[in-house]
CSV table of C-alpha atoms in Angstrom, one decimal:
chain,number,residue,atom,x,y,z
A,1,MET,CA,0.0,0.0,0.1
A,2,ILE,CA,1.1,3.6,-0.5
A,3,SER,CA,3.2,5.3,2.2
A,4,GLU,CA,1.4,7.5,4.6
A,5,ASP,CA,4.1,10.2,4.5
A,6,LYS,CA,2.1,13.4,4.4
A,7,ASN,CA,5.2,15.5,3.7
A,8,HIS,CA,6.0,13.9,0.4
A,9,HIS,CA,6.9,16.6,-2.1
A,10,LEU,CA,7.8,16.4,-5.7
A,11,LYS,CA,10.8,18.5,-6.6
A,12,ARG,CA,11.0,20.2,-10.0
A,13,LYS,CA,13.8,22.4,-11.2
A,14,ASN,CA,12.9,25.2,-13.5
A,15,LYS,CA,15.1,27.7,-15.2
A,16,SER,CA,16.2,29.8,-12.2
A,17,SER,CA,15.2,28.0,-9.0
A,18,THR,CA,13.9,24.8,-7.5
A,19,GLN,CA,10.3,24.6,-7.1
A,20,LEU,CA,8.5,22.6,-4.6
A,21,ILE,CA,5.1,21.2,-5.7
A,22,GLU,CA,2.9,19.6,-3.1
A,23,MET,CA,1.4,16.2,-4.1
A,24,ALA,CA,-2.2,16.9,-5.0
A,25,GLU,CA,-4.3,16.1,-2.0
A,26,VAL,CA,-7.0,14.3,-4.0
A,27,LYS,CA,-5.9,12.2,-6.9
A,28,LEU,CA,-8.0,10.0,-9.0
A,29,LEU,CA,-6.6,7.1,-11.2
A,30,GLY,CA,-9.1,6.4,-13.8
A,31,VAL,CA,-10.2,6.0,-17.4
A,32,GLY,CA,-12.2,8.9,-19.1
A,33,GLY,CA,-14.2,6.4,-21.0
A,34,SER,CA,-15.3,4.3,-18.1
A,35,SER,CA,-18.7,4.9,-16.4
A,36,TYR,CA,-17.2,3.6,-13.1
A,37,SER,CA,-14.4,6.4,-13.2
A,38,ARG,CA,-16.9,9.0,-14.1
A,39,ARG,CA,-19.0,8.2,-11.1
A,40,VAL,CA,-16.1,9.2,-9.0
A,41,GLU,CA,-15.6,12.4,-10.8
A,42,TRP,CA,-19.2,13.5,-10.7
A,43,ALA,CA,-19.3,12.8,-7.0
A,44,LEU,CA,-16.3,15.0,-6.5
A,45,LYS,CA,-17.7,17.6,-8.7
A,46,ILE,CA,-21.0,17.5,-6.5
A,47,LYS,CA,-19.0,18.2,-3.5
A,48,GLY,CA,-16.9,20.9,-5.2
A,49,VAL,CA,-13.6,19.0,-4.3
A,50,LYS,CA,-10.6,19.8,-6.5
A,51,TYR,CA,-8.7,16.7,-7.8
A,52,GLU,CA,-5.9,15.5,-10.0
A,53,PHE,CA,-6.9,13.1,-12.7
A,54,THR,CA,-4.6,10.6,-14.1
A,55,GLU,CA,-5.6,8.7,-17.1
A,56,GLU,CA,-4.7,5.1,-16.9
A,57,ASP,CA,-3.5,2.8,-19.6
A,58,LEU,CA,-5.3,-0.4,-18.9
A,59,GLN,CA,-2.9,-2.3,-21.3
A,60,SER,CA,0.0,-1.0,-19.2
A,61,LYS,CA,-1.0,-0.3,-15.7
A,62,SER,CA,1.1,2.2,-13.8
A,63,PRO,CA,3.1,1.1,-10.8
A,64,LEU,CA,1.1,3.6,-8.8
A,65,LEU,CA,-2.2,1.9,-9.7
A,66,LEU,CA,-0.9,-1.6,-9.0
A,67,GLU,CA,0.6,-0.3,-5.7
A,68,SER,CA,-2.8,1.3,-4.7
A,69,ASN,CA,-5.1,-1.5,-5.6
A,70,PRO,CA,-3.1,-4.7,-5.3
A,71,VAL,CA,-6.2,-6.8,-5.0
A,72,HIS,CA,-8.2,-6.0,-8.0
A,73,LYS,CA,-5.6,-3.9,-10.0
A,74,LYS,CA,-8.6,-1.8,-11.4
A,75,ILE,CA,-9.6,1.7,-11.7
A,76,PRO,CA,-11.1,4.0,-10.3
A,77,VAL,CA,-8.8,4.5,-7.4
A,78,LEU,CA,-9.1,7.6,-5.2
A,79,ILE,CA,-6.0,8.6,-3.4
A,80,HIS,CA,-6.6,11.0,-0.6
A,81,ASN,CA,-3.7,12.1,1.7
A,82,CYS,CA,-1.8,9.3,0.3
A,83,LYS,CA,-4.2,6.6,1.2
A,84,ALA,CA,-5.9,4.6,-1.5
A,85,ILE,CA,-9.6,3.9,-1.7
A,86,CYS,CA,-10.9,1.3,-4.3
A,87,GLU,CA,-14.2,0.2,-5.8
A,88,SER,CA,-16.4,3.1,-7.0
A,89,MET,CA,-19.4,2.5,-4.7
A,90,VAL,CA,-17.1,2.4,-1.6
A,91,ILE,CA,-15.4,5.5,-3.1
A,92,LEU,CA,-18.7,7.3,-3.3
A,93,GLU,CA,-19.5,6.6,0.3
A,94,TYR,CA,-16.2,7.8,1.3
A,95,ILE,CA,-16.5,11.1,-0.7
A,96,ASP,CA,-19.8,11.7,1.0
A,97,GLU,CA,-18.4,11.1,4.5
A,98,THR,CA,-15.2,13.0,4.1
A,99,PHE,CA,-15.9,16.2,2.3
A,100,GLU,CA,-18.1,19.1,3.0
A,101,GLY,CA,-20.6,20.3,0.5
A,102,PRO,CA,-24.0,19.0,-0.7
A,103,SER,CA,-24.9,15.4,0.5
A,104,ILE,CA,-24.7,12.7,-2.0
A,105,LEU,CA,-26.7,10.3,0.1
A,106,PRO,CA,-29.8,11.3,2.2
A,107,GLN,CA,-29.5,12.0,5.9
A,108,ASP,CA,-32.3,9.7,7.1
A,109,PRO,CA,-31.2,6.1,7.9
A,110,TYR,CA,-34.3,4.5,6.1
A,111,GLU,CA,-33.8,6.8,3.0
A,112,ARG,CA,-30.2,6.0,2.9
A,113,ALA,CA,-31.0,2.2,2.9
A,114,ILE,CA,-33.5,2.9,0.1
A,115,ALA,CA,-30.8,4.8,-1.9
A,116,ARG,CA,-28.2,2.0,-1.4
A,117,PHE,CA,-30.8,-0.6,-2.5
A,118,TRP,CA,-31.4,1.2,-5.7
A,119,ALA,CA,-27.9,1.8,-6.3
A,120,LYS,CA,-27.1,-1.8,-5.9
A,121,PHE,CA,-30.0,-2.8,-8.2
A,122,LEU,CA,-28.9,-0.5,-10.9
A,123,ASP,CA,-25.1,-1.3,-10.5
A,124,GLY,CA,-25.9,-5.1,-10.4
A,125,LYS,CA,-29.0,-6.7,-11.8
A,126,CYS,CA,-30.0,-3.9,-14.0
A,127,LEU,CA,-26.6,-3.3,-15.7
A,128,GLU,CA,-26.1,-6.9,-16.0
A,129,ALA,CA,-29.5,-7.4,-17.8
A,130,VAL,CA,-28.9,-4.4,-20.0
A,131,GLY,CA,-25.3,-5.2,-20.8
A,132,LYS,CA,-26.4,-8.9,-21.8
A,133,ALA,CA,-29.1,-7.7,-24.0
A,134,LEU,CA,-27.0,-5.0,-25.8
A,135,TRP,CA,-24.5,-7.6,-26.7
A,136,SER,CA,-27.0,-10.4,-27.3
A,137,LYS,CA,-26.5,-10.6,-31.0
A,138,PHE,CA,-23.2,-12.3,-30.0
A,139,GLY,CA,-24.3,-14.3,-27.1
A,140,GLU,CA,-27.3,-16.7,-26.7
A,141,GLU,CA,-31.0,-16.0,-26.5
A,142,GLU,CA,-31.3,-12.5,-27.9
A,143,GLU,CA,-35.1,-12.2,-27.4
A,144,LYS,CA,-35.0,-13.5,-23.9
A,145,SER,CA,-32.2,-11.2,-22.7
A,146,LYS,CA,-34.0,-8.3,-24.2
A,147,GLN,CA,-37.2,-9.2,-22.3
A,148,GLU,CA,-35.1,-9.3,-19.1
A,149,ALA,CA,-33.6,-5.9,-19.9
A,150,TYR,CA,-37.1,-4.4,-20.6
A,151,GLU,CA,-38.2,-5.8,-17.2
A,152,VAL,CA,-35.5,-4.1,-15.2
A,153,LEU,CA,-35.7,-0.9,-17.2
A,154,LYS,CA,-39.4,-0.7,-16.5
A,155,ILE,CA,-38.6,-0.9,-12.8
A,156,VAL,CA,-36.4,2.1,-13.2
A,157,ASP,CA,-38.9,4.0,-15.3
A,158,ASN,CA,-41.7,3.4,-12.6
A,159,GLU,CA,-39.2,4.6,-9.9
A,160,LEU,CA,-38.8,7.9,-11.9
A,161,LYS,CA,-42.5,8.6,-12.3
A,162,ASP,CA,-42.8,11.6,-10.2
A,163,LYS,CA,-39.2,12.5,-9.9
A,164,LYS,CA,-36.7,14.7,-11.7
A,165,PHE,CA,-33.9,12.5,-10.4
A,166,ILE,CA,-33.9,9.1,-8.7
A,167,GLY,CA,-32.5,11.0,-5.7
A,168,GLY,CA,-35.3,13.5,-5.8
A,169,ASP,CA,-34.7,17.2,-6.9
A,170,ASN,CA,-30.9,16.9,-7.3
A,171,ILE,CA,-28.6,14.4,-8.6
A,172,GLY,CA,-27.5,12.0,-5.9
A,173,PHE,CA,-26.0,8.6,-4.9
A,174,VAL,CA,-28.4,6.4,-6.9
A,175,ASP,CA,-28.2,8.7,-10.1
A,176,VAL,CA,-24.4,8.7,-10.1
A,177,ALA,CA,-24.4,4.8,-9.5
A,178,ALA,CA,-26.8,4.6,-12.5
A,179,ASN,CA,-24.7,6.7,-14.8
A,180,TYR,CA,-24.3,4.0,-17.5
A,181,ILE,CA,-27.9,4.4,-18.6
A,182,PRO,CA,-28.2,8.0,-19.5
A,183,PHE,CA,-24.8,8.1,-21.5
A,184,TRP,CA,-23.1,4.9,-22.3
A,185,LEU,CA,-26.2,2.8,-23.1
A,186,GLU,CA,-27.3,4.9,-26.0
A,187,ILE,CA,-23.8,4.8,-27.6
A,188,VAL,CA,-23.7,0.9,-27.3
A,189,GLU,CA,-27.2,0.8,-28.9
A,190,GLU,CA,-25.9,2.6,-31.9
A,191,ALA,CA,-22.7,0.5,-32.2
A,192,THR,CA,-24.6,-2.9,-31.7
A,193,GLY,CA,-27.8,-2.0,-33.3
A,194,VAL,CA,-29.8,-3.2,-30.4
A,195,VAL,CA,-32.2,-0.7,-29.2
A,196,LEU,CA,-33.6,-1.1,-25.8
A,197,VAL,CA,-34.6,2.4,-24.6
A,198,THR,CA,-37.5,4.3,-26.4
A,199,SER,CA,-39.5,7.2,-25.2
A,200,GLU,CA,-42.6,5.1,-25.9
A,201,LYS,CA,-41.6,2.2,-23.6
A,202,PHE,CA,-39.7,4.3,-20.9
A,203,PRO,CA,-41.0,7.8,-20.9
A,204,HIS,CA,-39.7,8.7,-17.3
A,205,LEU,CA,-36.4,7.2,-18.0
A,206,CYS,CA,-35.8,9.3,-21.1
A,207,ALA,CA,-36.9,12.5,-19.3
A,208,TRP,CA,-34.4,11.7,-16.6
A,209,ARG,CA,-31.7,11.0,-19.1
A,210,ASP,CA,-32.2,14.5,-20.6
A,211,GLU,CA,-32.2,16.3,-17.2
A,212,TYR,CA,-29.0,14.2,-16.2
A,213,LEU,CA,-27.0,15.1,-19.2
A,214,ASN,CA,-27.7,18.7,-18.6
A,215,CYS,CA,-26.5,18.8,-15.0
A,216,SER,CA,-23.6,21.1,-14.5
A,217,GLU,CA,-21.6,18.3,-12.8
A,218,VAL,CA,-22.1,16.0,-15.8
A,219,LYS,CA,-22.2,17.9,-19.0
A,220,GLU,CA,-18.9,19.5,-18.6
A,221,ASN,CA,-17.4,16.2,-17.7
A,222,LEU,CA,-18.4,13.6,-20.3
A,223,PRO,CA,-16.1,11.6,-22.6
A,224,ASP,CA,-16.2,12.4,-26.3
A,225,ARG,CA,-19.2,10.6,-27.8
A,226,ASP,CA,-17.5,9.9,-31.1
A,227,THR,CA,-14.6,8.5,-29.4
A,228,MET,CA,-16.8,6.3,-27.3
A,229,LEU,CA,-18.8,5.2,-30.4
A,230,GLY,CA,-15.6,4.3,-32.2
A,231,PHE,CA,-14.4,2.2,-29.0
A,232,PHE,CA,-17.8,0.2,-29.1
A,233,LYS,CA,-17.9,-0.2,-32.8
A,234,ALA,CA,-14.4,-1.9,-32.6
A,235,LYS,CA,-15.8,-4.1,-29.9
A,236,VAL,CA,-18.6,-5.1,-32.1
A,237,LEU,CA,-16.1,-5.8,-34.9
A,238,ALA,CA,-14.0,-8.0,-32.7
A,239,ALA,CA,-17.1,-9.9,-31.5
A,240,THR,CA,-18.4,-10.4,-35.0
A,241,VAL,CA,-15.0,-11.8,-36.1
A,242,ALA,CA,-14.9,-14.0,-33.0
A,243,LYS,CA,-18.3,-15.4,-33.9
B,1,MET,CA,-36.0,2.3,21.4
B,2,GLU,CA,-39.6,2.4,22.5
B,3,ASN,CA,-42.3,1.0,20.5
B,4,ASP,CA,-40.0,-0.5,18.0
B,5,LYS,CA,-41.0,-3.4,16.0
B,6,VAL,CA,-38.4,-5.4,14.3
B,7,ILE,CA,-39.0,-8.5,12.2
B,8,LEU,CA,-36.3,-10.5,10.6
B,9,LEU,CA,-37.6,-12.6,7.5
B,10,ASP,CA,-34.9,-15.1,7.1
B,11,PHE,CA,-34.1,-18.8,6.2
B,12,TRP,CA,-32.2,-20.9,8.9
B,13,ALA,CA,-29.4,-21.8,6.6
B,14,SER,CA,-29.0,-18.5,4.9
B,15,MET,CA,-25.4,-17.2,5.2
B,16,LEU,CA,-26.7,-13.7,4.6
B,17,GLY,CA,-29.4,-13.8,7.2
B,18,LEU,CA,-26.9,-15.0,9.6
B,19,ARG,CA,-25.1,-11.7,9.2
B,20,LEU,CA,-28.0,-10.0,10.5
B,21,ARG,CA,-28.9,-12.4,13.3
B,22,VAL,CA,-25.3,-11.6,14.6
B,23,ALA,CA,-25.6,-8.0,14.1
B,24,LEU,CA,-28.9,-7.8,15.9
B,25,ALA,CA,-27.5,-10.0,18.8
B,26,GLU,CA,-24.4,-7.7,19.0
B,27,LYS,CA,-26.6,-4.7,19.4
B,28,GLU,CA,-29.0,-6.6,21.7
B,29,ILE,CA,-32.0,-5.6,19.6
B,30,GLU,CA,-35.2,-7.5,20.3
B,31,TYR,CA,-36.9,-8.9,17.2
B,32,GLU,CA,-39.3,-11.4,15.9
B,33,TYR,CA,-37.9,-14.1,13.6
B,34,LYS,CA,-40.0,-15.3,10.7
B,35,GLU,CA,-38.8,-18.4,8.8
B,36,GLU,CA,-39.1,-18.4,5.1
B,37,ASP,CA,-38.5,-21.8,3.4
B,38,SER,CA,-36.0,-20.7,0.8
B,39,ALA,CA,-35.3,-24.4,-0.1
B,40,SER,CA,-38.8,-24.7,-1.6
B,41,ASN,CA,-40.1,-22.8,-4.6
B,42,ILE,CA,-42.9,-21.2,-2.5
B,43,LYS,CA,-42.4,-17.6,-1.6
B,44,SER,CA,-44.6,-16.3,1.3
B,45,PRO,CA,-46.9,-13.3,0.6
B,46,LEU,CA,-44.9,-11.4,3.2
B,47,LEU,CA,-41.7,-12.0,1.2
B,48,LEU,CA,-43.2,-10.9,-2.0
B,49,LYS,CA,-44.7,-7.8,-0.4
B,50,MET,CA,-41.4,-6.8,1.5
B,51,ASN,CA,-39.0,-7.6,-1.4
B,52,PRO,CA,-40.9,-7.5,-4.6
B,53,ILE,CA,-37.8,-7.0,-6.8
B,54,HIS,CA,-35.6,-9.9,-5.6
B,55,LYS,CA,-37.9,-11.9,-3.7
B,56,LYS,CA,-35.2,-13.1,-1.4
B,57,VAL,CA,-34.2,-13.3,2.3
B,58,PRO,CA,-33.1,-11.8,4.5
B,59,VAL,CA,-35.5,-8.8,4.8
B,60,LEU,CA,-35.2,-6.8,8.0
B,61,ILE,CA,-38.7,-5.1,8.7
B,62,HIS,CA,-38.4,-2.1,11.1
B,63,ASN,CA,-41.8,-0.6,12.0
B,64,GLY,CA,-43.3,-2.2,8.9
B,65,LYS,CA,-40.7,-0.9,6.6
B,66,PRO,CA,-38.5,-3.3,4.6
B,67,VAL,CA,-34.8,-3.1,4.3
B,68,CYS,CA,-33.4,-5.6,1.7
B,69,GLU,CA,-29.8,-6.8,1.1
B,70,SER,CA,-27.8,-7.9,4.0
B,71,PHE,CA,-25.0,-5.2,3.8
B,72,ILE,CA,-27.6,-2.6,3.5
B,73,ALA,CA,-29.4,-3.8,6.4
B,74,LEU,CA,-26.1,-3.9,8.4
B,75,GLU,CA,-25.5,-0.5,7.7
B,76,TYR,CA,-29.2,0.5,8.6
B,77,ILE,CA,-28.9,-1.3,11.8
B,78,ASP,CA,-25.6,0.4,12.7
B,79,GLU,CA,-27.1,4.0,11.9
B,80,VAL,CA,-30.3,3.4,13.7
B,81,TRP,CA,-29.0,1.6,16.8
B,82,LYS,CA,-25.9,3.6,17.0
B,83,ASP,CA,-25.3,3.6,20.7
B,84,LYS,CA,-24.3,-0.1,21.2
B,85,ALA,CA,-21.6,-2.3,19.6
B,86,PRO,CA,-20.7,-0.1,16.4
B,87,LEU,CA,-20.3,-2.4,13.5
B,88,LEU,CA,-18.4,0.1,11.3
B,89,PRO,CA,-15.6,2.4,12.7
B,90,THR,CA,-15.9,6.2,12.8
B,91,ASP,CA,-13.0,7.1,10.6
B,92,PRO,CA,-14.1,7.3,6.9
B,93,TYR,CA,-11.0,5.6,5.6
B,94,GLU,CA,-11.3,2.8,8.0
B,95,ARG,CA,-14.9,2.5,7.0
B,96,ALA,CA,-14.0,2.4,3.3
B,97,GLN,CA,-11.6,-0.5,4.2
B,98,ALA,CA,-14.4,-2.5,6.0
B,99,ARG,CA,-16.7,-1.9,3.0
B,100,PHE,CA,-13.9,-2.9,0.6
B,101,TRP,CA,-13.3,-6.2,2.2
B,102,ALA,CA,-17.0,-6.9,2.9
B,103,ASP,CA,-17.4,-6.6,-0.8
B,104,TYR,CA,-14.5,-8.9,-1.6
B,105,ILE,CA,-15.9,-11.5,0.9
B,106,ASP,CA,-19.3,-11.2,-0.6
B,107,LYS,CA,-18.1,-12.4,-3.9
B,108,LEU,CA,-16.5,-15.7,-2.4
B,109,TYR,CA,-19.7,-17.7,-2.4
B,110,GLU,CA,-21.0,-16.7,-5.9
B,111,ASN,CA,-17.8,-17.0,-7.6
B,112,PHE,CA,-16.3,-20.1,-5.8
B,113,GLY,CA,-18.4,-21.5,-2.9
B,114,ARG,CA,-21.5,-22.4,-4.9
B,115,LYS,CA,-19.4,-24.4,-7.4
B,116,ILE,CA,-17.7,-26.5,-4.8
B,117,TRP,CA,-21.0,-28.2,-3.7
B,118,SER,CA,-22.8,-28.2,-7.0
B,119,THR,CA,-20.1,-29.2,-9.5
B,120,LYS,CA,-17.5,-32.0,-10.0
B,121,GLY,CA,-14.1,-32.6,-11.7
B,122,GLU,CA,-12.2,-29.7,-13.2
B,123,VAL,CA,-14.8,-27.1,-12.4
B,124,GLN,CA,-14.9,-28.0,-8.9
B,125,GLU,CA,-11.2,-28.1,-8.7
B,126,GLY,CA,-11.0,-24.7,-10.1
B,127,ALA,CA,-13.5,-23.4,-7.6
B,128,LYS,CA,-11.5,-24.9,-4.7
B,129,LYS,CA,-8.3,-23.3,-5.7
B,130,GLY,CA,-10.1,-19.9,-6.2
B,131,LEU,CA,-11.6,-20.0,-2.8
B,132,ILE,CA,-8.5,-21.1,-1.1
B,133,ASP,CA,-6.4,-18.5,-2.9
B,134,SER,CA,-8.9,-15.8,-1.9
B,135,LEU,CA,-9.1,-16.8,1.6
B,136,LYS,CA,-5.3,-16.7,1.7
B,137,LEU,CA,-5.3,-13.1,0.4
B,138,LEU,CA,-7.9,-12.2,2.9
B,139,GLU,CA,-5.8,-13.7,5.7
B,140,GLN,CA,-2.6,-12.0,4.7
B,141,ALA,CA,-3.9,-8.5,3.4
B,142,ALA,CA,-7.0,-7.9,5.5
B,143,LEU,CA,-6.7,-9.8,8.7
B,144,GLY,CA,-3.0,-10.1,9.3
B,145,ASP,CA,-2.1,-10.5,13.0
B,146,LYS,CA,-5.1,-8.5,14.1
B,147,LEU,CA,-7.8,-10.0,16.4
B,148,TYR,CA,-10.6,-9.1,13.9
B,149,PHE,CA,-10.8,-7.5,10.4
B,150,GLY,CA,-11.3,-4.1,12.0
B,151,GLY,CA,-8.6,-4.4,14.7
B,152,GLU,CA,-9.6,-4.9,18.2
B,153,SER,CA,-13.3,-4.8,17.5
B,154,PHE,CA,-15.6,-7.2,15.9
B,155,GLY,CA,-17.3,-5.5,13.1
B,156,PHE,CA,-18.6,-5.3,9.6
B,157,ALA,CA,-16.1,-7.4,7.6
B,158,ASP,CA,-16.0,-10.0,10.4
B,159,ILE,CA,-19.9,-10.2,10.3
B,160,ALA,CA,-19.6,-10.5,6.4
B,161,LEU,CA,-17.3,-13.5,6.5
B,162,ILE,CA,-18.8,-15.3,9.4
B,163,GLY,CA,-22.0,-15.8,7.5
B,164,ILE,CA,-20.1,-17.7,4.7
B,165,TYR,CA,-17.9,-19.4,7.1
B,166,SER,CA,-20.9,-21.3,8.4
B,167,TRP,CA,-21.1,-23.3,5.0
B,168,PHE,CA,-17.4,-24.1,5.0
B,169,TYR,CA,-17.8,-27.5,6.9
B,170,ALA,CA,-20.0,-28.6,4.2
B,171,LEU,CA,-17.9,-27.3,1.4
B,172,GLU,CA,-14.8,-28.9,2.9
B,173,ILE,CA,-16.6,-32.3,2.8
B,174,PHE,CA,-17.9,-31.8,-0.7
B,175,GLY,CA,-14.5,-30.4,-1.9
B,176,ASN,CA,-12.3,-32.7,0.2
B,177,PHE,CA,-10.0,-29.9,1.6
B,178,SER,CA,-9.4,-28.2,4.9
B,179,ILE,CA,-9.4,-24.5,5.4
B,180,GLU,CA,-7.8,-24.9,8.8
B,181,ALA,CA,-4.8,-26.4,7.0
B,182,GLU,CA,-4.6,-23.8,4.4
B,183,CYS,CA,-5.5,-20.8,6.4
B,184,PRO,CA,-4.5,-21.2,10.1
B,185,LYS,CA,-5.0,-17.5,11.0
B,186,LEU,CA,-8.5,-17.5,9.5
B,187,ASP,CA,-9.2,-20.6,11.4
B,188,ALA,CA,-8.1,-18.9,14.7
B,189,TRP,CA,-10.3,-15.9,13.9
B,190,ASP,CA,-13.2,-18.2,13.2
B,191,LYS,CA,-12.7,-19.9,16.6
B,192,ARG,CA,-12.5,-16.5,18.3
B,193,CYS,CA,-15.7,-15.3,16.7
B,194,LYS,CA,-17.4,-18.3,17.8
B,195,LEU,CA,-16.5,-17.4,21.5
B,196,ARG,CA,-18.8,-14.5,21.1
B,197,GLU,CA,-22.5,-15.3,22.2
B,198,SER,CA,-23.9,-13.2,19.3
B,199,VAL,CA,-22.2,-15.7,16.8
B,200,SER,CA,-22.4,-19.0,18.7
B,201,LYS,CA,-26.2,-18.5,19.2
B,202,SER,CA,-26.9,-17.6,15.7
B,203,LEU,CA,-25.0,-20.3,13.8
B,204,PRO,CA,-26.9,-22.9,12.2
B,205,ASP,CA,-25.7,-26.6,12.8
B,206,PRO,CA,-23.1,-27.2,10.1
B,207,HIS,CA,-24.1,-30.8,9.8
B,208,LYS,CA,-27.6,-29.6,8.8
B,209,ILE,CA,-26.1,-27.4,6.2
B,210,TYR,CA,-24.4,-30.4,4.7
B,211,GLU,CA,-27.6,-32.4,4.7
B,212,LEU,CA,-29.5,-29.5,3.1
B,213,LEU,CA,-26.9,-29.4,0.3
B,214,LEU,CA,-27.0,-33.2,-0.1
B,215,GLU,CA,-30.8,-32.7,-0.6
B,216,LEU,CA,-30.4,-29.9,-3.1
B,217,LYS,CA,-28.0,-32.0,-5.1
B,218,LYS,CA,-30.4,-34.7,-5.3
B,219,THR,CA,-33.2,-32.4,-6.2
B,220,TYR,CA,-31.4,-30.7,-8.9
B,221,GLY,CA,-29.6,-33.9,-10.3
B,222,LEU,CA,-26.2,-32.6,-9.4
B,223,GLU,CA,-24.9,-35.8,-7.9
């Protein structure tokens, strides 16, 4: 694990003098195209926390990443005061507990339990069903996986019936956890040709998606759509060739 | 707390329900236990009402309001009954560590445990190796020489693992291996946990777990 020396400084020589640069207090090791990585960024933005972002090359992981997350060797990793926190949902809770600013989770214990339940559902069962359906042309049982995806998406759509965001009036824990749906899902739909979300089927989900992408924390902080589309099209090609 | 009604909807063999039984005992919370027969395919009306999305136990019902998913219920219990036996530490970094390891522990059954009793041959061998390697990592990186995962106090990550540990006797028989031999520190930790009344009174009979799995193997033609 990372050393806990809080006085670690990076020295850099410029033309006339030696400058001391303090290691940024909050560092994020991530990948711009990853929804897990962006969750952490948006949570930091909600809190107004300044951070230094390092783009990791997943084909050639940095020593810092490997040292900070020896168990899973994955991004995102938040490094705060030289201590590493791993797993995006664990990081979200840490951010909410550590930094001042708007709350990401509600205050009331029961409401917190409900928020955690929805976050787990969206991050788990929902994402799994949606992912399987989106790539079902290359897997088994295309129709069956699409039906399962429709079922979970309908649950989310119902949950959004009278709400601007899943968290209420403002983007919160559950919305951040569900971030794949408003942005990445539609790009993968275009790449694979499998369309799951329409405004006829899921009107509230679509309305939420539009609000979501307009949030100040999100709209300035999205990966480039064309780049993401290129990435997913390449995956489709690879999957087609494999099949 | 006055006028508090706590119901735990659970199944005697559930490793997830066990987590809640231990937590409720640690906090000395009075509750009504309701048994759900998860081994059959019949789900009670109460379960379907309280957990309509997943239809699974355990469900903690506090004053009529359901809390589903074992870790979520543990956090809820810790936040509501905060004056006794804290399950999570106060420091945010330490809390993150506890949650990280609980998440790691949670995947052990789905990734490996299930296959040890329900498969044979190469698949079973692979699952055994996966479980042992994971437990060794847990022993070395998470537990070390501490009394409990959180240090001096029994807490969140310990409760996460003790649930799964209750199935290990059966898994050891099916897989023909010994966790005590492979992970002596974890074994010592397990014995230490069992000295706690909250654990010893909540644990199911490991022989009955073995018998249950034998039955399930027969039912699903997995022999």
